[in-house]
XYZ file of C-alpha atoms in Angstrom:
758
model
C 0.517 -0.253 -0.210
C 2.360 2.803 0.890
C 4.433 1.703 -2.338
C 1.817 3.030 -3.904
C 0.741 6.038 -2.100
C 4.577 6.096 -3.443
C 4.373 6.508 -6.504
C 1.267 8.071 -6.796
C 2.978 11.133 -5.190
C 5.789 11.585 -7.712
C 3.765 10.848 -10.886
C 3.294 13.705 -13.421
C -0.154 13.008 -13.499
C -0.430 14.697 -9.378
C 2.313 17.014 -10.549
C -0.231 18.298 -13.604
C -3.346 18.052 -11.044
C -1.408 20.218 -8.443
C -0.355 22.862 -11.435
C -3.599 23.546 -13.108
C -5.551 23.125 -9.064
C -3.207 26.140 -8.407
C -3.840 27.787 -11.481
C -8.057 27.947 -10.680
C -7.510 28.471 -7.033
C -5.314 31.881 -6.590
C -7.639 33.707 -8.770
C -10.676 32.641 -6.962
C -9.449 33.119 -4.164
C -8.226 36.273 -4.926
C -10.824 38.011 -6.471
C -13.122 36.563 -3.479
C -11.400 38.591 -1.475
C -11.632 41.653 -2.820
C -15.540 40.584 -2.747
C -15.590 39.391 -6.892
C -16.079 36.152 -7.268
C -17.772 35.499 -10.428
C -14.402 36.834 -11.575
C -12.393 34.663 -9.974
C -14.121 32.061 -11.422
C -14.048 33.329 -14.847
C -10.587 33.355 -14.282
C -10.491 29.440 -12.817
C -12.492 28.162 -16.306
C -10.112 29.470 -17.933
C -6.595 28.123 -15.882
C -8.936 25.031 -16.632
C -9.829 24.574 -19.418
C -5.945 25.714 -21.226
C -4.535 22.561 -19.068
C -5.324 19.799 -21.049
C -4.118 21.836 -24.367
C -0.231 21.489 -22.086
C 1.012 18.638 -23.306
C 4.766 16.882 -23.296
C 7.183 18.860 -25.060
C 9.964 21.354 -25.143
C 9.392 24.684 -23.620
C 9.052 27.100 -27.011
C 6.854 24.534 -28.334
C 4.592 24.758 -25.067
C 4.835 28.955 -25.456
C 3.810 29.174 -28.433
C 0.470 26.175 -27.740
C -0.696 27.749 -24.851
C -1.169 31.118 -26.693
C -2.664 29.988 -29.221
C -4.926 28.289 -27.072
C -5.936 30.779 -24.602
C -6.767 33.247 -27.622
C -9.096 30.874 -29.672
C -11.295 30.163 -26.427
C -11.662 33.924 -25.420
C -12.525 33.941 -28.571
C -15.109 31.220 -29.074
C -17.215 32.297 -26.111
C -17.045 36.442 -27.235
C -18.227 34.567 -31.156
C -21.313 32.489 -28.769
C -21.915 35.410 -26.529
C -22.470 37.697 -29.594
C -24.544 35.573 -31.283
C -26.873 33.556 -29.536
C -29.455 36.508 -29.898
C -30.276 36.426 -32.911
C -31.021 32.543 -33.469
C -30.667 32.625 -37.370
C -26.977 33.478 -37.170
C -26.272 31.833 -33.914
C -26.802 27.996 -35.132
C -25.066 28.384 -38.133
C -22.030 29.766 -36.525
C -22.304 27.508 -34.530
C -22.437 24.478 -36.679
C -19.333 26.204 -38.331
C -17.535 26.773 -35.899
C -17.549 22.795 -34.247
C -17.064 21.430 -37.098
C -13.999 23.136 -38.046
C -12.911 22.896 -34.748
C -13.372 19.159 -34.875
C -10.883 19.051 -37.332
C -8.057 20.393 -35.760
C -7.661 16.914 -35.094
C -5.512 15.972 -38.368
C -3.407 18.310 -37.068
C -1.760 15.787 -34.098
C -2.072 14.892 -30.655
C -2.216 19.286 -29.541
C -3.581 20.144 -32.000
C -6.380 17.214 -31.102
C -6.858 18.944 -27.060
C -6.515 22.396 -28.095
C -10.437 21.194 -30.093
C -10.751 19.621 -26.891
C -10.937 22.621 -25.027
C -12.367 25.344 -27.302
C -15.106 22.762 -27.541
C -15.219 22.876 -23.886
C -15.664 26.737 -23.335
C -18.671 26.412 -26.079
C -20.732 24.604 -24.038
C -19.971 25.732 -20.997
C -21.365 29.751 -22.757
C -24.453 28.424 -21.992
C -23.929 28.280 -18.707
C -24.629 32.230 -18.245
C -24.908 34.388 -22.044
C -23.024 37.547 -21.385
C -24.911 40.488 -23.324
C -22.867 44.326 -24.503
C -19.864 45.282 -22.258
C -20.364 42.359 -20.508
C -19.600 39.182 -22.824
C -15.664 41.446 -23.340
C -15.225 41.445 -20.129
C -16.312 37.501 -19.645
C -14.225 36.905 -22.841
C -11.343 38.695 -21.165
C -10.962 37.133 -17.771
C -11.282 33.707 -19.286
C -8.378 34.918 -21.691
C -6.468 36.238 -18.172
C -6.782 32.607 -16.504
C -5.558 30.638 -19.173
C -2.678 33.132 -19.880
C -1.604 32.463 -15.968
C -2.468 29.316 -16.075
C 0.361 29.600 -18.061
C 2.548 31.880 -16.359
C 1.978 29.145 -13.211
C 3.073 26.120 -15.925
C 6.313 27.836 -16.759
C 7.011 28.178 -13.739
C 6.529 24.949 -12.995
C 8.997 23.869 -15.734
C 11.628 25.698 -14.678
C 11.908 23.719 -10.659
C 11.832 20.534 -12.516
C 12.130 20.496 -16.539
C 13.415 16.508 -17.110
C 10.546 15.099 -14.647
C 7.915 14.300 -16.934
C 11.110 12.470 -19.561
C 12.461 10.532 -16.484
C 9.295 9.505 -15.591
C 8.660 8.225 -19.484
C 11.624 6.395 -19.948
C 10.564 4.489 -16.728
C 8.149 3.389 -17.857
C 9.201 3.252 -21.369
C 12.452 0.572 -19.644
C 8.980 -1.264 -17.892
C 7.480 -1.650 -20.970
C 10.964 -2.889 -22.689
C 11.870 -5.149 -19.055
C 8.211 -7.132 -19.654
C 8.670 -8.088 -23.795
C 12.349 -9.055 -22.988
C 10.851 -11.581 -19.842
C 7.766 -12.478 -22.210
C 10.420 -13.577 -24.651
C 12.148 -15.601 -21.887
C 8.413 -17.298 -21.637
C 8.966 -18.855 -24.937
C 11.493 -21.214 -23.961
C 8.990 -22.981 -22.316
C 8.830 -25.869 -23.875
C 4.889 -26.099 -22.739
C 4.585 -21.771 -23.164
C 1.586 -20.640 -25.270
C 3.428 -18.983 -28.243
C 0.979 -17.205 -30.233
C -1.018 -15.802 -26.886
C 3.605 -14.358 -25.716
C 3.124 -13.547 -29.035
C 0.031 -10.886 -28.919
C 1.273 -9.901 -25.702
C 4.583 -9.041 -27.325
C 2.405 -6.705 -30.735
C 0.458 -5.146 -27.737
C 3.736 -4.313 -26.137
C 5.515 -3.032 -29.665
C 1.901 -0.921 -29.878
C 2.717 0.993 -25.695
C 6.371 1.474 -26.694
C 5.990 2.809 -29.994
C 3.856 5.074 -28.648
C 5.947 6.180 -25.539
C 9.337 6.575 -27.807
C 6.675 9.024 -29.906
C 6.475 10.732 -26.997
C 9.763 11.168 -25.798
C 12.276 11.990 -29.035
C 9.502 14.749 -29.723
C 10.598 16.138 -25.831
C 14.108 14.799 -25.649
C 15.359 15.388 -29.236
C 13.721 18.765 -29.184
C 15.006 20.761 -26.770
C 18.525 19.132 -27.482
C 17.588 21.089 -31.072
C 17.011 24.165 -29.198
C 18.742 24.553 -26.050
C 21.647 22.521 -26.488
C 23.188 19.818 -24.466
C 22.993 19.410 -20.728
C 24.189 16.761 -18.436
C 20.777 15.952 -17.486
C 20.174 15.348 -21.628
C 22.998 13.640 -22.701
C 22.544 10.987 -19.813
C 18.533 10.941 -20.623
C 19.434 10.638 -24.130
C 22.156 8.069 -23.748
C 19.166 6.116 -21.812
C 16.666 6.327 -24.515
C 19.002 5.540 -27.711
C 20.376 2.360 -25.461
C 16.507 1.493 -24.994
C 15.640 1.715 -28.726
C 19.081 -0.412 -29.717
C 17.629 -2.629 -26.708
C 14.087 -2.812 -28.454
C 15.560 -3.438 -31.942
C 17.685 -6.178 -31.187
C 15.528 -7.857 -29.140
C 12.452 -7.575 -31.780
C 15.112 -8.331 -34.583
C 15.910 -11.989 -33.147
C 14.520 -14.390 -33.829
C 14.492 -17.788 -33.016
C 12.951 -20.924 -34.516
C 11.672 -22.517 -30.707
C 10.304 -25.446 -32.560
C 13.689 -26.020 -34.227
C 15.697 -25.604 -31.517
C 13.729 -27.992 -28.355
C 13.503 -30.149 -31.101
C 17.546 -30.245 -31.521
C 18.162 -29.699 -27.107
C 15.160 -31.180 -25.834
C 17.799 -34.205 -24.695
C 19.835 -31.575 -23.310
C 17.955 -29.244 -21.521
C 20.581 -27.311 -19.786
C 22.187 -25.713 -22.088
C 17.811 -23.894 -22.603
C 18.102 -23.522 -18.940
C 21.127 -21.647 -18.561
C 20.034 -19.822 -22.242
C 16.146 -19.248 -20.259
C 17.884 -17.781 -16.715
C 20.017 -15.358 -18.816
C 16.655 -13.802 -20.485
C 14.848 -13.305 -17.433
C 18.699 -11.846 -15.776
C 18.070 -9.098 -18.635
C 14.462 -8.475 -17.769
C 15.078 -8.323 -14.225
C 17.984 -6.149 -13.761
C 15.765 -3.408 -16.369
C 12.762 -3.461 -13.848
C 15.199 -2.770 -11.547
C 16.769 0.034 -12.729
C 13.181 0.958 -14.284
C 12.126 1.322 -10.029
C 15.661 2.994 -8.598
C 15.667 5.717 -11.471
C 11.297 6.333 -10.500
C 12.195 6.625 -6.407
C 15.762 8.299 -7.008
C 17.547 6.220 -5.798
C 21.054 4.602 -6.718
C 21.374 1.456 -9.055
C 22.564 -1.419 -7.340
C 23.504 -4.195 -10.002
C 20.114 -7.167 -9.622
C 22.018 -9.684 -11.135
C 25.527 -10.380 -13.072
C 25.082 -10.486 -16.647
C 28.513 -11.238 -17.575
C 28.126 -14.635 -15.015
C 25.105 -15.090 -16.676
C 27.522 -14.485 -20.317
C 29.657 -17.055 -19.064
C 27.655 -19.973 -17.628
C 25.596 -20.151 -21.651
C 29.706 -19.805 -22.242
C 30.029 -22.833 -20.140
C 27.319 -25.019 -21.038
C 27.924 -24.251 -25.196
C 31.167 -26.191 -24.425
C 29.912 -29.032 -22.210
C 26.986 -29.440 -25.258
C 30.194 -29.602 -28.102
C 32.260 -32.244 -26.097
C 29.289 -34.385 -24.709
C 28.505 -35.151 -28.258
C 31.839 -34.419 -30.386
C 32.549 -31.441 -32.326
C 32.127 -32.972 -35.478
C 28.194 -33.913 -34.868
C 27.477 -30.305 -32.434
C 28.479 -28.541 -35.181
C 25.338 -26.841 -36.694
C 23.988 -27.278 -33.136
C 26.936 -24.839 -31.203
C 26.456 -22.986 -34.280
C 22.909 -22.284 -33.151
C 23.640 -22.020 -29.876
C 26.232 -19.578 -30.599
C 24.329 -17.151 -32.601
C 21.790 -16.754 -29.289
C 25.427 -15.725 -27.215
C 26.028 -13.527 -29.753
C 22.456 -12.163 -30.105
C 22.589 -12.219 -26.133
C 26.096 -10.463 -25.815
C 25.051 -6.929 -27.580
C 21.825 -7.023 -25.617
C 24.214 -7.222 -21.721
C 26.799 -4.615 -23.978
C 23.126 -1.859 -24.482
C 22.205 -3.041 -20.767
C 25.203 -2.074 -19.471
C 25.479 1.428 -21.324
C 21.534 2.085 -19.615
C 23.085 1.380 -15.942
C 25.947 3.615 -17.421
C 23.925 6.635 -18.225
C 22.553 6.396 -14.447
C 26.289 5.489 -12.460
C 27.721 7.788 -14.121
C 28.720 11.329 -15.996
C 27.980 11.554 -19.393
C 30.076 13.086 -21.997
C 29.099 14.259 -25.733
C 31.324 11.695 -27.284
C 29.386 8.513 -25.576
C 26.282 9.310 -27.542
C 28.503 8.651 -30.215
C 26.749 11.086 -32.913
C 23.734 8.482 -32.468
C 21.411 11.856 -30.862
C 22.034 13.233 -34.783
C 19.580 10.239 -36.662
C 17.128 10.457 -33.966
C 17.301 14.502 -34.916
C 16.531 13.420 -37.841
C 13.601 10.445 -37.125
C 11.560 13.555 -34.990
C 8.770 14.989 -37.065
C 8.497 19.012 -37.904
C 5.990 20.785 -36.253
C 4.205 21.998 -39.515
C 0.454 23.205 -39.837
C 0.010 23.427 -43.505
C -3.402 23.705 -44.996
C -3.006 21.346 -47.345
C -3.309 18.775 -45.345
C -7.344 20.446 -43.314
C -8.569 20.550 -47.131
C -7.402 16.767 -48.387
C -9.038 15.438 -44.789
C -13.189 17.008 -46.592
C -13.976 13.391 -47.466
C -15.926 10.181 -46.547
C -12.812 8.453 -46.409
C -11.347 10.646 -43.555
C -11.960 9.359 -39.587
C -11.735 13.331 -38.630
C -14.297 14.954 -41.094
C -16.395 11.499 -39.646
C -16.795 12.401 -36.479
C -16.051 16.434 -36.937
C -19.913 15.550 -38.447
C -20.549 13.299 -36.170
C -20.312 15.510 -33.100
C -21.645 19.039 -35.002
C -24.933 16.616 -35.756
C -25.235 15.843 -31.524
C -24.459 18.719 -30.166
C -26.967 20.085 -32.283
C -29.718 17.769 -31.420
C -28.341 18.099 -27.585
C -28.326 22.145 -28.274
C -31.717 22.003 -28.860
C -33.234 19.192 -26.735
C -32.396 20.886 -23.819
C -33.943 23.882 -24.876
C -37.491 22.211 -25.294
C -37.573 20.384 -22.535
C -36.820 21.651 -19.111
C -33.712 20.724 -18.313
C -31.654 22.015 -15.661
C -27.946 22.911 -16.516
C -28.106 22.173 -21.007
C -24.467 23.148 -21.020
C -24.016 19.845 -18.969
C -24.884 17.888 -21.886
C -23.220 18.969 -24.203
C -20.240 19.014 -21.526
C -20.948 15.007 -21.155
C -21.096 14.441 -25.385
C -17.693 16.593 -25.648
C -15.861 14.742 -23.126
C -17.103 11.293 -23.938
C -17.445 11.516 -28.565
C -14.377 9.929 -30.123
C -14.160 9.117 -32.962
C -14.069 5.793 -33.086
C -17.260 3.930 -31.288
C -15.151 1.044 -28.818
C -13.614 3.889 -26.743
C -16.855 5.989 -27.193
C -18.600 3.251 -25.718
C -16.041 2.432 -22.971
C -16.187 6.450 -21.628
C -19.374 6.658 -21.924
C -20.284 3.412 -19.604
C -17.479 4.600 -17.390
C -18.765 8.082 -17.209
C -21.831 6.953 -16.051
C -20.736 5.144 -13.123
C -18.360 7.877 -12.265
C -21.542 10.085 -12.318
C -23.642 8.358 -10.523
C -21.207 7.199 -7.577
C -20.127 10.859 -7.415
C -23.427 11.836 -7.731
C -24.377 9.119 -4.452
C -21.012 10.399 -2.587
C -21.845 13.714 -2.370
C -25.803 13.255 -1.285
C -24.181 11.416 1.793
C -21.942 14.850 2.639
C -24.210 16.450 2.486
C -26.873 15.507 4.420
C -23.890 15.953 6.911
C -24.843 20.091 5.831
C -20.601 20.519 7.005
C -19.854 24.436 6.949
C -18.297 26.234 3.773
C -14.848 25.426 4.449
C -14.809 22.095 4.506
C -17.282 21.499 1.716
C -14.429 24.547 -0.118
C -11.598 22.500 0.792
C -12.830 19.037 0.235
C -13.736 20.978 -3.636
C -10.512 21.133 -3.781
C -9.051 17.935 -3.131
C -11.149 16.675 -4.917
C -10.596 18.460 -7.865
C -6.378 17.255 -7.569
C -7.698 13.772 -7.157
C -10.771 14.056 -10.453
C -7.798 15.306 -12.302
C -4.657 12.657 -11.390
C -6.699 9.752 -11.828
C -8.518 11.078 -15.002
C -5.899 9.942 -17.537
C -5.353 6.715 -15.975
C -8.486 5.931 -14.874
C -11.882 7.894 -15.742
C -13.847 6.147 -13.666
C -12.885 8.029 -10.212
C -11.597 10.377 -11.973
C -15.483 11.838 -13.426
C -16.617 10.299 -9.405
C -14.213 12.982 -7.655
C -14.236 15.631 -10.973
C -18.852 14.732 -10.206
C -17.468 14.858 -6.303
C -16.475 18.759 -7.692
C -19.096 20.140 -9.128
C -21.746 18.801 -6.187
C -19.573 21.115 -3.283
C -19.321 24.004 -6.092
C -22.565 24.185 -6.331
C -23.913 23.282 -2.890
C -21.645 26.554 -2.023
C -22.455 28.924 -4.503
C -26.386 28.398 -3.723
C -26.847 25.886 -1.033
C -30.307 26.807 -1.014
C -31.044 24.281 -4.454
C -31.307 20.509 -3.228
C -31.253 18.492 -6.918
C -28.688 19.596 -8.060
C -27.081 15.938 -7.831
C -30.551 14.768 -9.537
C -29.713 17.877 -12.152
C -26.433 16.091 -12.560
C -26.439 12.434 -12.945
C -29.632 13.664 -15.359
C -27.980 15.171 -17.622
C -24.581 12.972 -17.562
C -27.244 10.055 -19.079
C -28.860 12.490 -21.341
C -25.648 13.452 -23.004
C -23.779 10.193 -22.727
C -27.055 8.030 -24.725
C -26.737 11.077 -27.589
C -23.476 9.731 -27.755
C -23.181 6.091 -27.865
C -25.791 7.010 -30.626
C -24.155 8.942 -32.641
C -21.626 6.806 -33.054
C -22.959 4.014 -33.265
C -25.644 5.960 -36.023
C -24.314 8.859 -37.283
C -21.700 7.537 -40.435
C -19.936 5.615 -37.543
C -16.364 4.753 -38.831
C -15.477 1.063 -38.179
C -12.345 0.400 -37.875
C -13.097 -3.113 -40.752
C -13.604 0.685 -43.246
C -9.888 0.922 -43.673
C -7.837 -2.176 -42.920
C -7.747 -2.554 -46.185
C -4.964 0.733 -46.142
C -3.248 -0.449 -42.654
C -2.199 -4.266 -43.832
C -1.096 -1.930 -47.284
C 1.066 0.851 -45.467
C 2.411 -2.243 -43.432
C 3.526 -4.915 -45.743
C 4.924 -1.038 -48.300
C 6.868 -0.424 -45.306
C 8.746 -3.547 -44.878
C 9.358 -3.719 -48.574
C 10.921 -0.374 -47.906
C 13.061 -1.897 -45.279
C 13.912 -5.450 -47.506
C 15.848 -2.830 -50.065
C 17.155 -1.262 -47.649
C 18.891 -4.061 -46.116
C 19.772 -5.749 -49.024
C 21.621 -1.933 -50.384
C 23.076 -2.786 -46.967
C 23.938 -6.254 -47.469
C 25.298 -5.324 -51.476
C 27.307 -2.358 -50.505
C 29.162 -3.149 -46.673
C 28.629 0.795 -46.342
C 27.199 0.656 -43.158
C 23.935 2.529 -42.463
C 22.536 5.397 -43.531
C 19.426 7.623 -42.526
C 17.628 6.355 -45.430
C 17.995 3.357 -43.585
C 17.338 4.034 -40.364
C 13.786 5.864 -41.473
C 12.763 2.558 -43.294
C 12.730 0.807 -40.091
C 11.956 3.278 -37.955
C 8.910 3.372 -40.205
C 8.240 -0.680 -40.539
C 8.026 -0.543 -36.593
C 5.154 1.909 -36.381
C 3.189 0.343 -39.304
C 3.174 -3.000 -37.342
C 2.002 -1.074 -33.871
C -0.602 1.055 -36.139
C -1.939 -2.779 -37.134
C -2.077 -4.496 -34.301
C -3.509 -1.038 -32.238
C -6.286 -1.315 -35.252
C -7.134 -4.789 -34.338
C -7.362 -3.939 -30.305
C -10.339 -1.196 -31.279
C -11.705 -3.678 -33.772
C -12.130 -5.419 -30.559
C -13.915 -3.135 -29.458
C -16.748 -2.840 -31.076
C -19.715 -4.597 -32.167
C -19.235 -8.269 -33.670
C -21.125 -7.503 -36.316
C -18.521 -4.919 -37.226
C -15.112 -7.361 -37.183
C -15.508 -9.263 -40.126
C -12.375 -8.819 -40.809
C -10.915 -8.998 -36.770
C -9.103 -12.680 -38.040
C -7.289 -10.847 -41.172
C -5.812 -7.712 -39.610
C -4.498 -10.375 -36.803
C -2.514 -12.449 -38.990
C -1.369 -10.144 -41.414
C 0.172 -8.035 -38.316
C 1.606 -11.333 -36.584
C 2.998 -11.797 -40.579
C 4.050 -8.167 -41.160
C 5.935 -8.218 -37.572
C 7.869 -12.054 -38.193
C 9.279 -10.892 -41.838
C 10.392 -7.652 -39.762
C 11.746 -9.822 -37.345
C 13.414 -11.498 -40.039
C 14.572 -8.235 -42.429
C 15.723 -7.248 -39.228
C 17.497 -10.057 -37.342
C 19.494 -10.098 -41.254
C 19.540 -5.937 -41.270
C 21.640 -6.476 -37.748
C 24.111 -8.934 -38.323
C 25.375 -7.503 -41.920
C 25.724 -4.037 -39.471
C 27.366 -6.535 -36.191
C 29.802 -8.423 -39.178
C 31.567 -8.642 -41.886
C 29.936 -10.136 -44.438
C 31.010 -11.465 -48.097
C 30.149 -10.552 -50.822
C 26.213 -11.106 -51.679
C 26.751 -13.771 -54.636
C 23.620 -13.839 -57.399
C 22.226 -16.547 -55.696
C 20.947 -13.794 -53.197
C 19.581 -10.917 -54.907
C 17.847 -13.336 -57.001
C 16.372 -15.149 -54.341
C 16.187 -11.345 -52.780
C 14.605 -10.048 -55.388
C 11.545 -12.436 -55.320
C 11.308 -11.625 -51.114
C 10.230 -8.219 -53.229
C 8.425 -9.362 -56.036
C 6.197 -11.390 -53.681
C 5.338 -7.675 -51.331
C 4.677 -5.654 -54.804
C 1.853 -8.011 -55.634
C 0.011 -8.388 -52.408
C 0.354 -4.312 -52.245
C -0.448 -4.071 -56.318
C -3.695 -6.558 -55.533
C -5.288 -4.219 -52.334
C -4.113 -1.149 -54.468
C -6.139 -3.593 -57.055
C -4.262 -2.464 -60.196
C -2.835 -6.174 -60.816
C -4.407 -9.160 -63.631
C -5.106 -12.613 -61.356
C -2.439 -14.087 -64.081
C 0.087 -11.269 -62.934
C 0.043 -12.462 -59.931
C -0.508 -15.690 -60.330
C 2.738 -16.280 -62.765
C 3.960 -19.835 -62.170
C 8.268 -19.150 -60.729
C 10.734 -19.630 -63.260
C 13.773 -21.908 -62.864
C 16.221 -19.047 -61.483
C 14.685 -18.796 -58.256
C 14.117 -22.007 -57.304
C 18.226 -22.866 -59.035
C 19.093 -19.736 -56.471
C 17.753 -21.805 -53.250
C 19.396 -24.758 -54.829
C 22.632 -23.258 -54.728
C 22.026 -21.786 -51.445
C 21.214 -24.955 -49.647
C 24.241 -26.723 -51.707
C 26.253 -23.937 -50.412
C 25.371 -24.711 -47.419
C 25.086 -28.593 -47.335
C 29.079 -28.518 -48.186
C 30.342 -26.409 -46.326
C 28.941 -28.681 -43.346
C 30.170 -31.557 -45.049
C 33.593 -30.343 -43.932
C 34.231 -31.508 -41.094
C 38.613 -31.425 -42.055
C 38.312 -27.130 -41.211
C 35.882 -27.129 -38.521
C 38.422 -25.395 -35.586
C 38.881 -22.999 -37.963
C 37.795 -19.817 -36.625
C 37.490 -17.802 -40.263
C 35.313 -21.078 -41.018
C 33.517 -20.471 -38.258
C 32.589 -17.349 -38.562
C 31.244 -18.013 -42.421
C 29.090 -20.961 -41.370
C 27.367 -18.586 -38.964
C 26.456 -16.386 -41.934
C 25.831 -19.546 -44.165
C 23.316 -20.314 -41.947
C 22.234 -17.127 -40.683
C 21.667 -15.939 -44.123
C 19.834 -18.918 -45.525
C 18.196 -19.906 -42.497
C 16.105 -15.935 -42.900
C 15.586 -15.987 -46.899
C 13.861 -19.118 -46.692
C 11.947 -17.601 -43.919
C 11.456 -14.334 -46.144
C 10.020 -15.862 -48.429
C 8.281 -18.092 -47.041
C 6.577 -14.860 -45.477
C 6.649 -13.279 -48.802
C 4.229 -15.898 -50.399
C 2.694 -16.320 -46.755
C 1.783 -12.473 -47.838
C 0.642 -12.148 -51.027
C -1.771 -16.019 -50.373
C -3.217 -13.839 -46.925
C -3.551 -10.714 -49.656
C -6.040 -13.187 -52.207
C -8.221 -15.296 -49.377
C -8.580 -11.457 -47.811
C -9.988 -9.408 -50.704
C -11.786 -12.937 -51.762
C -13.214 -12.818 -48.614
C -14.729 -9.173 -48.946
C -16.877 -10.436 -51.795
C -18.079 -13.053 -50.321
C -18.284 -10.778 -45.859
C -18.454 -13.816 -43.152
C -19.032 -12.616 -39.644
C -15.341 -14.427 -37.774
C -15.370 -14.463 -34.408
C -12.396 -13.969 -32.442
C -12.885 -17.769 -30.882
C -12.687 -18.961 -34.462
C -9.492 -16.883 -34.942
C -7.811 -18.021 -32.478
C -8.095 -21.704 -33.073
C -7.120 -21.415 -36.702
C -3.411 -21.572 -37.517
C -0.460 -18.234 -37.290
C 2.925 -18.587 -37.801
C 4.562 -17.134 -34.883
C 6.536 -14.091 -35.127
């Protein structure tokens, strides 16, 4: 219990909640003391609604983003108040304003939050319509409240500028540790490899998101303000984590083959599994120490674990004899090589937090991160291009505009006490995707009900105004703290906060709880119905595009690997960008699958295909990255003509699948028979492999062993890549056939089917 409380107190959610609550209560108390509480509350609202747009970034982007927000909030409030008395003018402007603000989401996370804050201000404007100079003053005080929040936010930034990034690094280490632990689980003889693969893909989605968050803050801070010691430390830690994850994904083993070969010698596999688990344990221990800002002491001696695995390999070779054990030793040596590289990277990560980090320690790798960082650019054509029903944001903008209009009309026609609560509920819970809206609707209603019951219980004791004021501040802090992580609990505390605010301002109104619950219920029902019936955007509509993007990203990455293997000139920016895009697209496909699971079963007609493509493409990425990683870290032999023939066939298979998804190919172009050149290339590769295995007379040659390792890895990866590319092409054909003959695939049916293991 105590550790959980400590984690709660040092988290960024509580830090942000305190920041915004201070920005709200200081003007409220100050103007209350001066005898003008309404001004203080207006400024508090300005601060509260500016807060959502304070997304993590460097100081320059923070200031610019918040300045734009406060002027937009003041402007839309003024426009609503000015046009409200003229219905013929108000309703068109209201609809256009809501639609355009909702469309801002096409510009990314910060713009999405600006849109959300502006829609919240529009909704709460109906709490009290101002006229004449009053509306100018009201908008001015909203502006002042937003600017005051900006000031407080900058002060907090300077107090602890690196804490958010540090905690994001902690979370990244923890998730990476979980991923390595799952890799260790694969060595269990009776392990459920399909379930482990699913969990790994889910973790990859989370890690992709957190990598983007860290890159956004950390790299831009370095670019704009130079490199401090703390920034260098965080940069080195982040670079190491990205490399650990990429190495893990890029190193795949055929567990079935390994178990068949080594189950009679369990010691060697158990020793390796122990090493794999200790890699994860050290990362987990490091994450805990960084979070608590305590000195890190290595939990397990990874070098000793490596020696133990080396001894196990030597014992295996001694038991079977050099000739008979040669292939097994090569397989185990590849596993050892992976483990050595991983230990090296984990030690680099540990050094970032135990020693002073100098600029030379980064070895120029920080420059590569800058190239991967997405520039802040908001072209008008991005907005124009999304004015189409194929755009998720366009459909959502139409939907939320229509729903808010319906909510406003219902609130006016029927005797609702506070119409703006209906509108606020719609804005807060309605999301572009059906699943998230449904989940937030349920959590908001339950949270409001819990808060209402607790609020009623507290008010029956008729607490004094100072007690209510204290509870109001406390519940606001708790509500804002829990909202990002547990929406149900956060909503309960926010409801208590609102109830006590009204109890202070209007103690004679005993029906406030009933009004709050009723208005929330109406808003929630409107939101869920709208998401189901008004231009819904089901994930299946975008399935083919997601699949195409993933295959295309992997194809581009494979081309870069081919260039690398042929030229031997080291990796360049194009290689890194292609690799990064492949990881992102796999994450996008898995995220689409997760969203589809939340949709009605009647809309999950492509569930099986999405997951199958995700698994196959992830396996292809893993195999390709394995070949790329090996080429980077070894002096490889000249690429043979047979290598390039096989590689070209792999690329052609992927091109054919992409063309099918684009509906560019005729069936006879895709179904063309495999030519003799390709078959001969595989025969040539296999003959070379068999010939090398038979050369037992030079088995002790170190140079020969290195060539054997290369031959084994390259040929096995080429065979695996070819099989996967053919599987992708075949699955693409099946997908397109299924579209002509729709069927209702269920998750139960899917998990009973066969799929390749990553």
